[in-house]
Short mmCIF file of C-alpha atoms in Angstrom, two decimals:
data_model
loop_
_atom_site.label_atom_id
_atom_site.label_comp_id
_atom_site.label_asym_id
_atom_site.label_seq_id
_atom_site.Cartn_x
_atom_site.Cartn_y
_atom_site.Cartn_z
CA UNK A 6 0.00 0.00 0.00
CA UNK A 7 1.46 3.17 -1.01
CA UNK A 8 1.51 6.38 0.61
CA UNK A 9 -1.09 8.04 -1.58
CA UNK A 10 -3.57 5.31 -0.68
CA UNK A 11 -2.67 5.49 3.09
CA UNK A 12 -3.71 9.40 3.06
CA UNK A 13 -6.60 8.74 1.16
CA UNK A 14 -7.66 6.05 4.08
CA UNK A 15 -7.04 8.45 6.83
CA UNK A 16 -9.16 11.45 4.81
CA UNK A 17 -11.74 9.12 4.67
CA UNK A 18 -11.60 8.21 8.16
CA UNK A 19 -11.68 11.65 9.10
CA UNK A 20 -14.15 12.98 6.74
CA UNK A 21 -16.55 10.71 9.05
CA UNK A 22 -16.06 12.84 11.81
CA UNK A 23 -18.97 14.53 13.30
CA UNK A 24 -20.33 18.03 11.30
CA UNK A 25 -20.48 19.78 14.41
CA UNK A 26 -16.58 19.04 15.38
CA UNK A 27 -14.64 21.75 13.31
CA UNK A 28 -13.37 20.00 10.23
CA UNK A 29 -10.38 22.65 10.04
CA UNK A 30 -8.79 22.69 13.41
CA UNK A 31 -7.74 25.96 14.67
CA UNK A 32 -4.70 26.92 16.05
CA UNK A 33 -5.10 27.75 19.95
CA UNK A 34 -7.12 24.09 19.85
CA UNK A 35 -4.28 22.52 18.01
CA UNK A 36 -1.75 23.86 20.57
CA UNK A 37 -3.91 22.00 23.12
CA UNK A 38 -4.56 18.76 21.53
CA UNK A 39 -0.56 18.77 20.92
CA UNK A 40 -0.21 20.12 24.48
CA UNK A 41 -2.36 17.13 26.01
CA UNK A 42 -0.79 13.84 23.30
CA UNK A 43 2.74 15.77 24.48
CA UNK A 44 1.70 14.96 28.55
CA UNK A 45 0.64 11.61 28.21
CA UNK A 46 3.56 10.71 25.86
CA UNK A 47 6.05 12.32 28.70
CA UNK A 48 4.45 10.56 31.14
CA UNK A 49 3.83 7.55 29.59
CA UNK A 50 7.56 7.04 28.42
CA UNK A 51 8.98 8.81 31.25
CA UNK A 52 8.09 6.40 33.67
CA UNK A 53 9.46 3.19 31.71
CA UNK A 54 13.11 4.19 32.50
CA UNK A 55 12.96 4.50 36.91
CA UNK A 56 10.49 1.85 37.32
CA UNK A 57 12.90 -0.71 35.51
CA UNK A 58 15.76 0.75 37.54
CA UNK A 59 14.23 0.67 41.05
CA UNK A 60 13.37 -2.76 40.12
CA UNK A 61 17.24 -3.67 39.67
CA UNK A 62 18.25 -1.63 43.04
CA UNK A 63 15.56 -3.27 44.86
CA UNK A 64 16.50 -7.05 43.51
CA UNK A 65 19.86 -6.39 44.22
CA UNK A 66 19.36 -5.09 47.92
CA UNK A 67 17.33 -8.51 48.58
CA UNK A 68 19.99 -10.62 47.13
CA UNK A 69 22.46 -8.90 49.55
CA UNK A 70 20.08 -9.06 52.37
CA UNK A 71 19.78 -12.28 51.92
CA UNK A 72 23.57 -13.02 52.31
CA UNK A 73 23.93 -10.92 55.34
CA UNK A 74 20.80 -10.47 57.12
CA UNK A 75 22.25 -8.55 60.06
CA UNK A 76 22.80 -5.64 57.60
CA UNK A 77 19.29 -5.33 56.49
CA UNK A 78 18.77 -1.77 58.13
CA UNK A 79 22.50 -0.32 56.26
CA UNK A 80 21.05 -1.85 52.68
CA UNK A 81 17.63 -0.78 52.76
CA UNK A 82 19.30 2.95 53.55
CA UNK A 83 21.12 2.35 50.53
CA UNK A 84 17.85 1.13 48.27
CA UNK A 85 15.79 3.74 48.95
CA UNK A 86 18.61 6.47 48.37
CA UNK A 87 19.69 4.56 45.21
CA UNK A 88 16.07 4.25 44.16
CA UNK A 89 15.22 8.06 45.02
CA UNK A 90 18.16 9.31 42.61
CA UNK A 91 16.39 6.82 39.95
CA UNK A 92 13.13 8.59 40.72
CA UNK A 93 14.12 12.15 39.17
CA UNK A 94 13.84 11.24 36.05
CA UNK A 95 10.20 10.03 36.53
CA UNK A 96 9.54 12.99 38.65
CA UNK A 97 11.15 15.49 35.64
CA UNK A 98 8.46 13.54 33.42
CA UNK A 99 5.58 14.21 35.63
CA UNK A 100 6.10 17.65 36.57
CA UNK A 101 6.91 18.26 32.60
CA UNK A 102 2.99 16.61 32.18
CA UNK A 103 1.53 19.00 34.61
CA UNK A 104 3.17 21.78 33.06
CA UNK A 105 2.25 21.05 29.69
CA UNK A 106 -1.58 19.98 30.96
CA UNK A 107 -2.00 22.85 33.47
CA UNK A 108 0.02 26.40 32.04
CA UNK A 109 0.55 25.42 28.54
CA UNK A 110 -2.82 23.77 27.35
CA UNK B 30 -14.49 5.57 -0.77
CA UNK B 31 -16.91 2.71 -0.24
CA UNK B 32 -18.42 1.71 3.30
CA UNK B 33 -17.55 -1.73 2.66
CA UNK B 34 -14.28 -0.73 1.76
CA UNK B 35 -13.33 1.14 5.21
CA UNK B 36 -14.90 -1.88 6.81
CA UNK B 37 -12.68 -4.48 5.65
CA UNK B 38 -9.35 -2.13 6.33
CA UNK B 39 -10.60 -1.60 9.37
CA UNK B 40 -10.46 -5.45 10.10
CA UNK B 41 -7.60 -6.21 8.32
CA UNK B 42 -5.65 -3.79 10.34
CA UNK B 43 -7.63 -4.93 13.97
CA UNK B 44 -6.18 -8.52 13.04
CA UNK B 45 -3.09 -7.80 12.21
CA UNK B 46 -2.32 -5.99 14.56
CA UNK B 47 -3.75 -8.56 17.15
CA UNK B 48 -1.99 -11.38 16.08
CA UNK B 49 1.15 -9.63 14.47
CA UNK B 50 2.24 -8.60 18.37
CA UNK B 51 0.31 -11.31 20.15
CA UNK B 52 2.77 -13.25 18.52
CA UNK B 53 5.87 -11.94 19.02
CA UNK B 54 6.07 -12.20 22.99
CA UNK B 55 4.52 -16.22 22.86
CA UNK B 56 7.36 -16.55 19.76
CA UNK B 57 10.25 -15.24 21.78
CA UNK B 58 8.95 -16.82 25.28
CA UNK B 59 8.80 -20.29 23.70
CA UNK B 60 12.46 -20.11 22.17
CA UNK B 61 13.48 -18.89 25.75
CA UNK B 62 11.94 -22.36 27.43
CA UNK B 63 13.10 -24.65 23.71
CA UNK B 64 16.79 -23.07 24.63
CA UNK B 65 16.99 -24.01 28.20
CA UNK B 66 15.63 -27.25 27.61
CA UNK B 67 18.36 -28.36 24.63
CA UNK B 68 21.00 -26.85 27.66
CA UNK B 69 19.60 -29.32 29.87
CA UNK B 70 19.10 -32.27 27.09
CA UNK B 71 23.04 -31.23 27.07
CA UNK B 72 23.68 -31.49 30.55
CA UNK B 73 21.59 -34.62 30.86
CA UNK B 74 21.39 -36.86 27.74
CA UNK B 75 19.88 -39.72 29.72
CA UNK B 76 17.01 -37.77 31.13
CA UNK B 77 15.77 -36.92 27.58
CA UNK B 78 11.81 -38.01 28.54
CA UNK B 79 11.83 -35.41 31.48
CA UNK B 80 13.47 -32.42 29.77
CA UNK B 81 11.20 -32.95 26.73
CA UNK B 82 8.16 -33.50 28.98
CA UNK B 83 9.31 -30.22 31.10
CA UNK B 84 10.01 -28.49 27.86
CA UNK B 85 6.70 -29.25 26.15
CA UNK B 86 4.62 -28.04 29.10
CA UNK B 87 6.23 -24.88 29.40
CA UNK B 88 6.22 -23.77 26.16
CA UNK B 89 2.12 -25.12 25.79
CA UNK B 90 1.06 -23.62 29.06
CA UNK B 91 3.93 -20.46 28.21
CA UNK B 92 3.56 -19.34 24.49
CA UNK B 93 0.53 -21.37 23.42
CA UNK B 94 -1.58 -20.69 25.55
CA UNK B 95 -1.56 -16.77 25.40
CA UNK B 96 -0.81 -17.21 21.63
CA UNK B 97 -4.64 -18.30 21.26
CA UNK B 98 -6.19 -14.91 22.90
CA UNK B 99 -4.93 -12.63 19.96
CA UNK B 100 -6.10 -15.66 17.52
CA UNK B 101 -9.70 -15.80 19.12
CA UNK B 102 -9.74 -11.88 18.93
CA UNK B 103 -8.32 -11.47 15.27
CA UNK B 104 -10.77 -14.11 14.24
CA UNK B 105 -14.07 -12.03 15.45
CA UNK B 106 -12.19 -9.15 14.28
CA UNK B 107 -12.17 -10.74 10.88
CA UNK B 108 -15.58 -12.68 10.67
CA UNK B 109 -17.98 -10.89 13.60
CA UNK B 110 -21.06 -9.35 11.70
CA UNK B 111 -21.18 -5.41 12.49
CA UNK B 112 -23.51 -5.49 15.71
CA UNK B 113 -24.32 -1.85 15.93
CA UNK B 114 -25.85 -0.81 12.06
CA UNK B 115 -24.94 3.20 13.71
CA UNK B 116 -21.44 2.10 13.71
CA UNK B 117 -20.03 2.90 10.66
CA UNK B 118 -16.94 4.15 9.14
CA UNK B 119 -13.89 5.64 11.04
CA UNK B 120 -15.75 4.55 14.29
CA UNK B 121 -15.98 0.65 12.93
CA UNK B 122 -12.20 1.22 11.97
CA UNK B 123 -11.14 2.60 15.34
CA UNK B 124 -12.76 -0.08 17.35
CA UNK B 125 -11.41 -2.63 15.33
CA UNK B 126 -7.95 -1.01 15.86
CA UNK B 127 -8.74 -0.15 19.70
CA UNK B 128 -9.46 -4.36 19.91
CA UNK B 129 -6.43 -5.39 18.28
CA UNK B 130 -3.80 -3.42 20.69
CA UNK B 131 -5.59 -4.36 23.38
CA UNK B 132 -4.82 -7.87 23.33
CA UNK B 133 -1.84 -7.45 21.01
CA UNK B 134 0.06 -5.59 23.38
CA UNK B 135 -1.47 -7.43 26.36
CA UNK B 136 -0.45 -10.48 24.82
CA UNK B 137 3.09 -9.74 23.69
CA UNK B 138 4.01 -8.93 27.51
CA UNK B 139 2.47 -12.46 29.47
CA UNK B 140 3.79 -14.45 26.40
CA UNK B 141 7.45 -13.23 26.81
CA UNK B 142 7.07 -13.50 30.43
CA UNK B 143 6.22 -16.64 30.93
CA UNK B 144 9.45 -17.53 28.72
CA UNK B 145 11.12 -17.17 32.45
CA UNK B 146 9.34 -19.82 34.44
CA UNK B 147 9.74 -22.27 31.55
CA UNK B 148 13.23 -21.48 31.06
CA UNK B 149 14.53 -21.84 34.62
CA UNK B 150 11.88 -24.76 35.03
CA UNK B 151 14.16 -26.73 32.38
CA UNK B 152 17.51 -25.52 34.25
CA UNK B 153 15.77 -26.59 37.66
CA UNK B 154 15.01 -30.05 35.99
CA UNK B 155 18.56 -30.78 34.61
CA UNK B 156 19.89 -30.29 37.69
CA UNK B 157 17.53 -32.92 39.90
CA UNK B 158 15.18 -34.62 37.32
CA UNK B 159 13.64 -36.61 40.07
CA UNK B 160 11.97 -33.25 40.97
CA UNK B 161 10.14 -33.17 37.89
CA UNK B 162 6.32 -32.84 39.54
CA UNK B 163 6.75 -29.65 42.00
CA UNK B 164 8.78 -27.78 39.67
CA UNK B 165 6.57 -28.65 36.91
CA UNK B 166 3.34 -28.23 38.80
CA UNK B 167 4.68 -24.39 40.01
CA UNK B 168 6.07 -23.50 37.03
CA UNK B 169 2.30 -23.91 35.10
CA UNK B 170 0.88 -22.29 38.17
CA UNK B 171 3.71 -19.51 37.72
CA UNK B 172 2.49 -18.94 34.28
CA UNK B 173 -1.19 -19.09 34.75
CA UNK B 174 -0.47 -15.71 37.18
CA UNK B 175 1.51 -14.41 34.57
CA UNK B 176 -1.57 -14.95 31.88
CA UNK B 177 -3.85 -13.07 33.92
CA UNK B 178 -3.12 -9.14 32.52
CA UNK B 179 -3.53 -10.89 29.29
CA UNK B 180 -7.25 -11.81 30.47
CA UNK B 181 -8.00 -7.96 31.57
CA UNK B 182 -7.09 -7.10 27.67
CA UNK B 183 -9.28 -10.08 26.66
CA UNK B 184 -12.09 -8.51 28.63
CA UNK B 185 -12.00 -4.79 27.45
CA UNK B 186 -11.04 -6.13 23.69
CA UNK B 187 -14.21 -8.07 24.09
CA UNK B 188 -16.52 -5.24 25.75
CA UNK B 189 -14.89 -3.07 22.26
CA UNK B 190 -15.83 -5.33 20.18
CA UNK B 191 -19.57 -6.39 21.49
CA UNK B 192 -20.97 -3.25 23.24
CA UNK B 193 -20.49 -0.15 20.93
CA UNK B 194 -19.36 2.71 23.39
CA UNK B 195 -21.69 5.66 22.77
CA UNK B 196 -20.09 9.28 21.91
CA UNK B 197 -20.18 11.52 19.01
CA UNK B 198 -17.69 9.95 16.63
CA UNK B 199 -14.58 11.78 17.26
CA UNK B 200 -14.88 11.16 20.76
CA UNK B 201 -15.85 7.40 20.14
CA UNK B 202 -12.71 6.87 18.24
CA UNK B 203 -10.43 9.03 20.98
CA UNK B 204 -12.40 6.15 24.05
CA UNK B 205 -11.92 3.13 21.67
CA UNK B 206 -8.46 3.79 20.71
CA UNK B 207 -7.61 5.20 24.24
CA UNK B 208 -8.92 1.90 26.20
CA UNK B 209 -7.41 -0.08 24.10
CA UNK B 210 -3.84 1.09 24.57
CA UNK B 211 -4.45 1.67 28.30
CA UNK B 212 -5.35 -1.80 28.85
CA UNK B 213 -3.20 -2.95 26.10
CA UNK B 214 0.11 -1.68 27.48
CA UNK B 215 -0.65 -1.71 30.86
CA UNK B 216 -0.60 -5.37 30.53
CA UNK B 217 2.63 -5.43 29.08
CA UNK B 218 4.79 -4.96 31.91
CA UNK B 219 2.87 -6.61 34.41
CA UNK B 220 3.22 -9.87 31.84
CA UNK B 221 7.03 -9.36 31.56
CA UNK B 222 7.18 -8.56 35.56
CA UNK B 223 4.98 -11.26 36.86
CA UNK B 224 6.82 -13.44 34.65
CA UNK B 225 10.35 -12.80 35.71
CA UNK B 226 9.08 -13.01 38.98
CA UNK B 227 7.82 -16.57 38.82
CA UNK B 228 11.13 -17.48 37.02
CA UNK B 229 13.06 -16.15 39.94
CA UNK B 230 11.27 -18.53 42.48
CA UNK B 231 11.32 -21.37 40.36
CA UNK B 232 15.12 -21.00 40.02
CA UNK B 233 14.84 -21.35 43.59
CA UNK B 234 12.83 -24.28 43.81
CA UNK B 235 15.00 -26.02 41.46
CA UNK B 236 18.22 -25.12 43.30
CA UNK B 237 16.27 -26.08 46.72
CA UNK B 238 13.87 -28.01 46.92
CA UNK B 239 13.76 -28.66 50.61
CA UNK B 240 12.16 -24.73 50.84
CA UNK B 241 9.70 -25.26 48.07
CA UNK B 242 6.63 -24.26 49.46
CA UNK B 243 8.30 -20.82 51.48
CA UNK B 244 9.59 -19.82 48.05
CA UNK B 245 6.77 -20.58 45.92
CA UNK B 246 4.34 -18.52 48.62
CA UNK B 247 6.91 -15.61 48.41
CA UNK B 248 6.62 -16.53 43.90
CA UNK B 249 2.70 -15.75 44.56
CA UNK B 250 3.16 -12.51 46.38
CA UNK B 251 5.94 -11.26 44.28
CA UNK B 252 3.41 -11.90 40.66
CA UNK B 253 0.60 -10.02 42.63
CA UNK B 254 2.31 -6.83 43.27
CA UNK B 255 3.41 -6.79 40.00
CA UNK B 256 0.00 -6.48 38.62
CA UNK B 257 -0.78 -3.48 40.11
CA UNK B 258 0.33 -1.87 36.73
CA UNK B 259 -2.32 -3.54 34.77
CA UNK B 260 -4.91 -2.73 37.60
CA UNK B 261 -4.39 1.06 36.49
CA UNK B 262 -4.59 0.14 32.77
CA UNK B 263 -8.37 -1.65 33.32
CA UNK B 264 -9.27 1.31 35.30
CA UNK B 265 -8.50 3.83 33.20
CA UNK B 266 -9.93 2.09 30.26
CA UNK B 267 -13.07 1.94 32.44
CA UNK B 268 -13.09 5.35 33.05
CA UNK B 269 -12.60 5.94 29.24
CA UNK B 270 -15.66 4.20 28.80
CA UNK B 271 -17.38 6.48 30.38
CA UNK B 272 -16.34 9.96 29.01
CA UNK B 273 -18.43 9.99 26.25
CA UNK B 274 -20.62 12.96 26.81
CA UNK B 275 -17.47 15.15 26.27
CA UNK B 276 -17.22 18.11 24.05
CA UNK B 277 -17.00 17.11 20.65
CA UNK B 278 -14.00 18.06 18.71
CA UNK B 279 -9.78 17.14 18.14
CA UNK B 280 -8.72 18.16 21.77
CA UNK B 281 -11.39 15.97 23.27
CA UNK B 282 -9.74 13.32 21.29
CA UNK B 283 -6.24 13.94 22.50
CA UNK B 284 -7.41 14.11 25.76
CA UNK B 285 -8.78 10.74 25.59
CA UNK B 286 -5.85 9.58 23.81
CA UNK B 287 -3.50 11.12 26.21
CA UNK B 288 -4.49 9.31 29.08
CA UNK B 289 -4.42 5.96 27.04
CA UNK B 290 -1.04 6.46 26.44
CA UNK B 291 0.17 7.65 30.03
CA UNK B 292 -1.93 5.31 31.59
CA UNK B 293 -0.89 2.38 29.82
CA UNK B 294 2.77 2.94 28.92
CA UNK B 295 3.42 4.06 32.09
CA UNK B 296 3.15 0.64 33.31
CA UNK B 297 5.87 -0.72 31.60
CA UNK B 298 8.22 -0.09 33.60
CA UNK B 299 6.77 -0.50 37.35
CA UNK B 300 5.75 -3.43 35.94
CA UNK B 301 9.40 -5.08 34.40
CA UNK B 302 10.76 -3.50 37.22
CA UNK B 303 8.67 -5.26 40.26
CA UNK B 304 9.43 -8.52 38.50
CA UNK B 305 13.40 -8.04 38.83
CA UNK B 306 13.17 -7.34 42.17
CA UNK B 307 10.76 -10.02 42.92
CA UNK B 308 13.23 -12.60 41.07
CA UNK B 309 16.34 -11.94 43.08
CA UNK B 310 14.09 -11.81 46.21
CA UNK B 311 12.86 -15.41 45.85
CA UNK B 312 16.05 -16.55 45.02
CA UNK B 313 17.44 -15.27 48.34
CA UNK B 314 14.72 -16.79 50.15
CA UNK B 315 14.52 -20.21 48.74
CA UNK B 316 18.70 -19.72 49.49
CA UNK B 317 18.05 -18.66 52.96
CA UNK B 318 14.28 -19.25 54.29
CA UNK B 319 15.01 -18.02 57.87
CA UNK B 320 15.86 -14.77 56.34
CA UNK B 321 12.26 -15.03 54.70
CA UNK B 322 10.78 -11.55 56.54
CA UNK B 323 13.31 -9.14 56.37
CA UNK B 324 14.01 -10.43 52.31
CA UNK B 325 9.91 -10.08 52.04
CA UNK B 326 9.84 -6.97 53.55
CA UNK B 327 12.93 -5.04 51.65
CA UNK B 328 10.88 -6.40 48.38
CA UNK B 329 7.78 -5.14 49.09
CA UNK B 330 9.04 -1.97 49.91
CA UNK B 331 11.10 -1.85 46.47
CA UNK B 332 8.27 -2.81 44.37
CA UNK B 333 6.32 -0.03 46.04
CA UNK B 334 9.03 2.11 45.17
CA UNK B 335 9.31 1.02 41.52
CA UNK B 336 5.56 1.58 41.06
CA UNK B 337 5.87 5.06 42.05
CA UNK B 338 6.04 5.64 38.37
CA UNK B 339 2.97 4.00 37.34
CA UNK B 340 0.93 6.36 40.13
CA UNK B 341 2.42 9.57 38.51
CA UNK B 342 1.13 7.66 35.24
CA UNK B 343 -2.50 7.29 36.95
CA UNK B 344 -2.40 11.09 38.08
CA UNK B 345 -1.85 12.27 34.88
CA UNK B 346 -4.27 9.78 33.26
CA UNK B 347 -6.88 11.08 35.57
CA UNK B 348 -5.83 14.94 35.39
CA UNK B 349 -6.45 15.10 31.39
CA UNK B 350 -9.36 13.13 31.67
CA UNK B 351 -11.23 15.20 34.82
CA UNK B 352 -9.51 18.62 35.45
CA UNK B 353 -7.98 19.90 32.36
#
């Protein structure tokens, strides 16, 4: 299927669209629209990264507790501050998706 | 261009998709368990009958068994009369669409996960083949938990396809589309996690035995908390469902779309990431049970951690949806 069929598929598929939804979009509403896909892509991708990595700090700190129990309170500490520094970047992507959903939008 | 026309591409694309990604988890799960089973043929050429038997299982309960979801949904993509007469055109298409990456993607992350208790299954088995049953027996339980996100995407790619979700149409296709990659993705990393998970404790049963039943409790909890992922993606695809009596237009559609995609890829990686640490956990507690609590708690605590993510991802979801 070439390209020329594929826009003539998605014309189609958008000429079905409602008459009383704008069938040019405006600007200020396609800032928004962009403004909201933008959030949920940040989030959405944003989060993959730290939850993978606090997964790895947290199987690691078991396997050590598990070899020497007595330090369980030292390499917990040491999870949670290795997990916390893995956090930002989920944090960066979340407070990126309120900006662009709350000032931008 | 001809209803009929938009109707068939709209199935054509449903089923492919369905089936194209269903596939590719179950595909890569199943060589995972064939590879560790020819190891263990290697290691023990005159236990050929178990290892075969071991390595059947796993890959039938494993790959085949999620492999049929996406089959059962492309097929009603394909063949289901239209139920609703009103839904026509880009709606029919979207729906179609919104089905097939809901149990595509759902499907592509239990079918690679349960690649893990198959594969260490096989190791466990090479190493004491006389301990065929339990490590059999857990490892198809192991799987079954890992199947389950997979059965949340069955459910909403079956609610798409037989109850047409009301809204004008551009809002229709931003709920169909949006549910379906909630639900879709959200299941992917809870598959993958719970997986990994269940291959970390049946490591452990294979290496010892003697703890089987601490580890395999520890297996359960460790698969449950990595759910929690998927929970999100069903709820937010619920809550899609019922947004339809919003504004009409393209910003109500990337609204809806927009909290699809947070909500569900979000999930990813709370989900991959609760299964690592539940592996190494139930390793270290089928190594040493009396450590079991303070192993169980520094999990729990690390999986909470990990799914921090995921709860930013369900904020968001929920602030495009209600308070932009």
């Amino acid at each position: 299927m070439d390209i020329g069929t594929i826009s003539a598929v998605v014309q189609t598929v958008m000429s079905q669209a409602p008459e009383e939804a704008a069938a040019v979009i405006t600007g200020s509403e396609l800032l928004q629209a962009a403004s909201f896909i933008g959030a949920g892509l940040a989030m959405g991708f944003g989060a993959i990264g730290p939850g993978i990595g606090q997964g790895f700090a947290a199987g690691k700190a078991c396997e050590a507790i598990g070899r020497s129990p007595e330090n369980s309170n030292l390499l917990t500490r040491t999870m949670l501050l290795g997990q916390a520094v893995s956090e930002t970047t989920g944090i960066y992507a979340f407070v990126i998706s309120l900006l662009l959903l709350l000032y931008l939008a | 261009m001809e209803p009929q026309t938009l109707e068939a591409i709209g199935r054509i694309f449903g089923a492919g998709i369905a089936v194209g990604l269903g596939g590719i988890g179950a595909g890569i799960g199943m060589g995972m368990v064939a590879a560790s089973g020819d190891e263990g043929l290697m290691r023990q050429p005159t236990q050929n009958n178990a290892m075969v038997r071991t390595m059947l299982i796993g890959q039938a309960v494993g790959g085949g068994t999620v492999s049929v979801f996406p089959l059962v949904i492309a097929i009603l993509i394909l063949f289901m009369p239209a139920t609703d007469p009103e839904m026509v055109g880009g709606n029919f298409v979207a729906t179609m669409i919104g089905a097939g990456l809901a149990i595509g993607l759902g499907s592509f992350g239990s079918g690679l996960g349960c690649g893990w208790p198959g594969a260490t299954a096989c190791d466990g088995v090479a190493r004491n083949p006389r301990k065929i049953t339990p490590i059999t027996l857990r490892m198809v339980i192991g799987q079954a938990v890992a199947q389950s996100p997979t059965i949340f995407a069955m459910v909403i790619a079956l609610l798409l396809l037989f109850t047409q979700q009301p809204g004008t149409d551009v809002v229709h296709i931003g709920i169909v589309l949006g549910a379906g990659l909630a639900i879709g993705a959200g299941a992917l990393g809870p598959g993958i996690g719970s997986g990994i998970a269940a291959g970390g404790g049946i490591t452990g049963i294979g290496k010892w035995p003697q703890n089987q039943d601490v580890t395999f409790r520890n297996m359960l909890v460790a698969q449950a908390v990595c759910q929690t992922p998927a929970i999100f993606g069903l709820l937010v695809a619920f809550v899609l469902f019922t947004r339809h009596a919003m504004e009409p237009g393209w910003t109500s559609l990337a609204q809806l779309l927009a909290a699809g995609i947070a909500a569900g890829f979000g999930g990813i990686g709370a989900g991959i990431g609760s299964g690592f640490a539940g592996e190494t956990a139930c390793e270290a507690i089928a190594a040493r049970v009396r450590s079991e609590n303070v192993i169980l708690r520094t999990m729990l605590t690390g999986q909470a951690v990990s799914q921090t993510t995921a709860v930013y991802a369900l904020v968001i979801a929920l602030v495009v949806l209600y308070i932009v």
